[in-house]
């Protein structure tokens, strides 16, 4: 039997509306397994996308935003198989902060695959961190 389901865009109401900026927060592809491709989540909070001034809080807020998107697909951090991290002015201190926060949401023995890309800046002037993800759930 042929699967005629189309990919489904999901923009959780708890996050800012990304449509005016030309993207969606996530898309889910339904087949024998569900795949979810999640756009970069920053530490922006609320409709105004207010950013905390410090790196650690932005990482924590970005992970909260990622959790919201995962939940909107009936997924958790356990379903994440790949992440990409973008860190402004990356250094050892920021890596240690990231590692500490990652261990709070993932079992340290089952971390997803990861790519870290140091960057000079992100989409907004005060944005210091961004994470995107691919999640998979077997049906």
PDB file of C-alpha atoms in Angstrom:
ATOM      1  CA  UNK A   1       0.000   0.000   0.000  1.00  0.00           C
ATOM      2  CA  UNK A   2       1.348   3.422  -0.964  1.00  0.00           C
ATOM      3  CA  UNK A   3       1.791   6.067   1.733  1.00  0.00           C
ATOM      4  CA  UNK A   4       0.246   9.337   0.453  1.00  0.00           C
ATOM      5  CA  UNK A   5       0.790  11.342   3.615  1.00  0.00           C
ATOM      6  CA  UNK A   6       2.465  14.692   3.099  1.00  0.00           C
ATOM      7  CA  UNK A   7       5.085  16.209   5.397  1.00  0.00           C
ATOM      8  CA  UNK A   8       3.442  18.222   8.183  1.00  0.00           C
ATOM      9  CA  UNK A   9       4.761  21.622   9.250  1.00  0.00           C
ATOM     10  CA  UNK A  10       4.381  22.351  12.967  1.00  0.00           C
ATOM     11  CA  UNK A  11       4.942  25.715  14.620  1.00  0.00           C
ATOM     12  CA  UNK A  12       4.110  25.382  18.340  1.00  0.00           C
ATOM     13  CA  UNK A  13       1.974  28.230  19.645  1.00  0.00           C
ATOM     14  CA  UNK A  14       4.317  28.544  22.676  1.00  0.00           C
ATOM     15  CA  UNK A  15       7.114  29.770  20.394  1.00  0.00           C
ATOM     16  CA  UNK A  16       7.318  32.921  18.282  1.00  0.00           C
ATOM     17  CA  UNK A  17       5.704  32.904  14.837  1.00  0.00           C
ATOM     18  CA  UNK A  18       8.525  32.141  12.352  1.00  0.00           C
ATOM     19  CA  UNK A  19       6.423  32.597   9.193  1.00  0.00           C
ATOM     20  CA  UNK A  20       7.300  36.283   8.646  1.00  0.00           C
ATOM     21  CA  UNK A  21      10.968  35.257   8.698  1.00  0.00           C
ATOM     22  CA  UNK A  22      10.587  32.635   5.980  1.00  0.00           C
ATOM     23  CA  UNK A  23      10.810  29.343   7.871  1.00  0.00           C
ATOM     24  CA  UNK A  24       8.925  26.900  10.091  1.00  0.00           C
ATOM     25  CA  UNK A  25      10.065  25.509  13.444  1.00  0.00           C
ATOM     26  CA  UNK A  26       9.727  21.891  12.328  1.00  0.00           C
ATOM     27  CA  UNK A  27       8.436  19.404   9.798  1.00  0.00           C
ATOM     28  CA  UNK A  28       7.409  15.828  10.404  1.00  0.00           C
ATOM     29  CA  UNK A  29       7.591  13.060   7.814  1.00  0.00           C
ATOM     30  CA  UNK A  30       5.336  10.064   8.429  1.00  0.00           C
ATOM     31  CA  UNK A  31       6.314   6.600   7.137  1.00  0.00           C
ATOM     32  CA  UNK A  32       7.022   3.315   8.955  1.00  0.00           C
ATOM     33  CA  UNK A  33       8.771   5.710  11.335  1.00  0.00           C
ATOM     34  CA  UNK A  34       8.227   9.376  12.111  1.00  0.00           C
ATOM     35  CA  UNK A  35      11.066  11.757  11.279  1.00  0.00           C
ATOM     36  CA  UNK A  36      11.093  15.292  12.568  1.00  0.00           C
ATOM     37  CA  UNK A  37      13.445  17.956  11.230  1.00  0.00           C
ATOM     38  CA  UNK A  38      13.697  20.880  13.648  1.00  0.00           C
ATOM     39  CA  UNK A  39      14.917  24.339  12.687  1.00  0.00           C
ATOM     40  CA  UNK A  40      17.555  26.033  14.768  1.00  0.00           C
ATOM     41  CA  UNK A  41      16.187  26.887  18.191  1.00  0.00           C
ATOM     42  CA  UNK A  42      17.795  29.789  19.989  1.00  0.00           C
ATOM     43  CA  UNK A  43      17.451  31.072  23.499  1.00  0.00           C
ATOM     44  CA  UNK A  44      14.774  33.532  22.425  1.00  0.00           C
ATOM     45  CA  UNK A  45      11.732  33.551  24.701  1.00  0.00           C
ATOM     46  CA  UNK A  46       8.168  34.600  23.883  1.00  0.00           C
ATOM     47  CA  UNK A  47       6.633  36.333  20.879  1.00  0.00           C
ATOM     48  CA  UNK A  48       9.273  39.088  21.013  1.00  0.00           C
ATOM     49  CA  UNK A  49      12.020  36.429  21.045  1.00  0.00           C
ATOM     50  CA  UNK A  50      13.700  38.098  24.033  1.00  0.00           C
ATOM     51  CA  UNK A  51      17.260  36.830  24.542  1.00  0.00           C
ATOM     52  CA  UNK A  52      19.017  36.527  27.900  1.00  0.00           C
ATOM     53  CA  UNK A  53      22.342  38.397  27.991  1.00  0.00           C
ATOM     54  CA  UNK A  54      24.411  35.345  28.978  1.00  0.00           C
ATOM     55  CA  UNK A  55      25.407  32.180  27.128  1.00  0.00           C
ATOM     56  CA  UNK A  56      24.295  29.670  29.786  1.00  0.00           C
ATOM     57  CA  UNK A  57      20.748  31.028  30.003  1.00  0.00           C
ATOM     58  CA  UNK A  58      20.488  31.107  26.202  1.00  0.00           C
ATOM     59  CA  UNK A  59      21.517  27.428  26.072  1.00  0.00           C
ATOM     60  CA  UNK A  60      18.950  26.545  28.748  1.00  0.00           C
ATOM     61  CA  UNK A  61      16.212  28.507  26.945  1.00  0.00           C
ATOM     62  CA  UNK A  62      17.117  26.977  23.564  1.00  0.00           C
ATOM     63  CA  UNK A  63      16.812  23.489  25.082  1.00  0.00           C
ATOM     64  CA  UNK A  64      13.408  24.457  26.544  1.00  0.00           C
ATOM     65  CA  UNK A  65      12.336  25.617  23.072  1.00  0.00           C
ATOM     66  CA  UNK A  66      13.620  22.389  21.524  1.00  0.00           C
ATOM     67  CA  UNK A  67      11.610  20.432  24.094  1.00  0.00           C
ATOM     68  CA  UNK A  68       8.454  22.363  23.112  1.00  0.00           C
ATOM     69  CA  UNK A  69       8.951  21.493  19.448  1.00  0.00           C
ATOM     70  CA  UNK A  70       9.669  17.836  20.237  1.00  0.00           C
ATOM     71  CA  UNK A  71       6.541  17.662  22.407  1.00  0.00           C
ATOM     72  CA  UNK A  72       4.448  19.099  19.553  1.00  0.00           C
ATOM     73  CA  UNK A  73       5.453  15.973  17.579  1.00  0.00           C
ATOM     74  CA  UNK A  74       4.816  13.665  20.569  1.00  0.00           C
ATOM     75  CA  UNK A  75       8.569  13.192  20.919  1.00  0.00           C
ATOM     76  CA  UNK A  76      11.178  13.686  23.630  1.00  0.00           C
ATOM     77  CA  UNK A  77      14.934  14.256  23.758  1.00  0.00           C
ATOM     78  CA  UNK A  78      15.275  10.458  23.621  1.00  0.00           C
ATOM     79  CA  UNK A  79      14.068  10.559  19.999  1.00  0.00           C
ATOM     80  CA  UNK A  80      16.791  13.007  18.893  1.00  0.00           C
ATOM     81  CA  UNK A  81      19.391  11.295  16.704  1.00  0.00           C
ATOM     82  CA  UNK A  82      21.346  14.309  15.394  1.00  0.00           C
ATOM     83  CA  UNK A  83      22.011  17.853  16.563  1.00  0.00           C
ATOM     84  CA  UNK A  84      23.945  20.762  15.140  1.00  0.00           C
ATOM     85  CA  UNK A  85      25.215  23.431  17.518  1.00  0.00           C
ATOM     86  CA  UNK A  86      26.116  26.950  16.439  1.00  0.00           C
ATOM     87  CA  UNK A  87      28.102  28.869  19.049  1.00  0.00           C
ATOM     88  CA  UNK A  88      29.183  32.501  18.689  1.00  0.00           C
ATOM     89  CA  UNK A  89      32.837  33.035  19.639  1.00  0.00           C
ATOM     90  CA  UNK A  90      33.164  29.402  20.712  1.00  0.00           C
ATOM     91  CA  UNK A  91      35.694  28.602  23.456  1.00  0.00           C
ATOM     92  CA  UNK A  92      36.380  25.936  26.092  1.00  0.00           C
ATOM     93  CA  UNK A  93      34.232  27.661  28.735  1.00  0.00           C
ATOM     94  CA  UNK A  94      31.211  27.672  26.406  1.00  0.00           C
ATOM     95  CA  UNK A  95      31.815  24.025  25.508  1.00  0.00           C
ATOM     96  CA  UNK A  96      31.816  23.126  29.207  1.00  0.00           C
ATOM     97  CA  UNK A  97      28.545  25.025  29.736  1.00  0.00           C
ATOM     98  CA  UNK A  98      26.988  23.228  26.752  1.00  0.00           C
ATOM     99  CA  UNK A  99      28.170  19.834  28.009  1.00  0.00           C
ATOM    100  CA  UNK A 100      26.772  20.488  31.496  1.00  0.00           C
ATOM    101  CA  UNK A 101      23.350  21.469  30.095  1.00  0.00           C
ATOM    102  CA  UNK A 102      23.279  18.586  27.571  1.00  0.00           C
ATOM    103  CA  UNK A 103      23.827  16.093  30.390  1.00  0.00           C
ATOM    104  CA  UNK A 104      20.675  17.423  32.068  1.00  0.00           C
ATOM    105  CA  UNK A 105      18.429  16.520  29.099  1.00  0.00           C
ATOM    106  CA  UNK A 106      20.174  13.466  27.641  1.00  0.00           C
ATOM    107  CA  UNK A 107      21.427  10.335  29.358  1.00  0.00           C
ATOM    108  CA  UNK A 108      25.185  10.857  29.152  1.00  0.00           C
ATOM    109  CA  UNK A 109      25.609   7.353  27.720  1.00  0.00           C
ATOM    110  CA  UNK A 110      23.081   7.949  24.931  1.00  0.00           C
ATOM    111  CA  UNK A 111      23.932  11.348  23.485  1.00  0.00           C
ATOM    112  CA  UNK A 112      22.819  12.041  19.905  1.00  0.00           C
ATOM    113  CA  UNK A 113      25.319  12.496  17.107  1.00  0.00           C
ATOM    114  CA  UNK A 114      26.508  16.077  16.987  1.00  0.00           C
ATOM    115  CA  UNK A 115      28.250  18.735  14.964  1.00  0.00           C
ATOM    116  CA  UNK A 116      29.502  21.949  16.584  1.00  0.00           C
ATOM    117  CA  UNK A 117      30.102  24.928  14.313  1.00  0.00           C
ATOM    118  CA  UNK A 118      31.825  28.011  15.741  1.00  0.00           C
ATOM    119  CA  UNK A 119      30.396  31.179  14.135  1.00  0.00           C
ATOM    120  CA  UNK A 120      31.057  34.901  14.361  1.00  0.00           C
ATOM    121  CA  UNK A 121      27.357  35.776  14.598  1.00  0.00           C
ATOM    122  CA  UNK A 122      23.848  34.362  14.254  1.00  0.00           C
ATOM    123  CA  UNK A 123      20.524  35.726  12.962  1.00  0.00           C
ATOM    124  CA  UNK A 124      20.052  38.292  15.748  1.00  0.00           C
ATOM    125  CA  UNK A 125      22.798  40.549  17.142  1.00  0.00           C
ATOM    126  CA  UNK A 126      22.540  39.233  20.729  1.00  0.00           C
ATOM    127  CA  UNK A 127      22.027  35.554  19.818  1.00  0.00           C
ATOM    128  CA  UNK A 128      24.908  33.456  21.195  1.00  0.00           C
ATOM    129  CA  UNK A 129      23.664  29.889  20.654  1.00  0.00           C
ATOM    130  CA  UNK A 130      21.466  27.887  18.285  1.00  0.00           C
ATOM    131  CA  UNK A 131      20.641  24.171  18.077  1.00  0.00           C
ATOM    132  CA  UNK A 132      18.829  22.260  15.368  1.00  0.00           C
ATOM    133  CA  UNK A 133      17.837  18.607  15.534  1.00  0.00           C
ATOM    134  CA  UNK A 134      16.603  15.540  13.725  1.00  0.00           C
ATOM    135  CA  UNK A 135      14.393  13.200  15.742  1.00  0.00           C
ATOM    136  CA  UNK A 136      13.097   9.741  14.814  1.00  0.00           C
ATOM    137  CA  UNK A 137      10.339   7.673  16.387  1.00  0.00           C
ATOM    138  CA  UNK A 138       9.717   4.084  15.314  1.00  0.00           C
ATOM    139  CA  UNK A 139       6.005   3.290  15.038  1.00  0.00           C
TER     140      UNK A 139
END
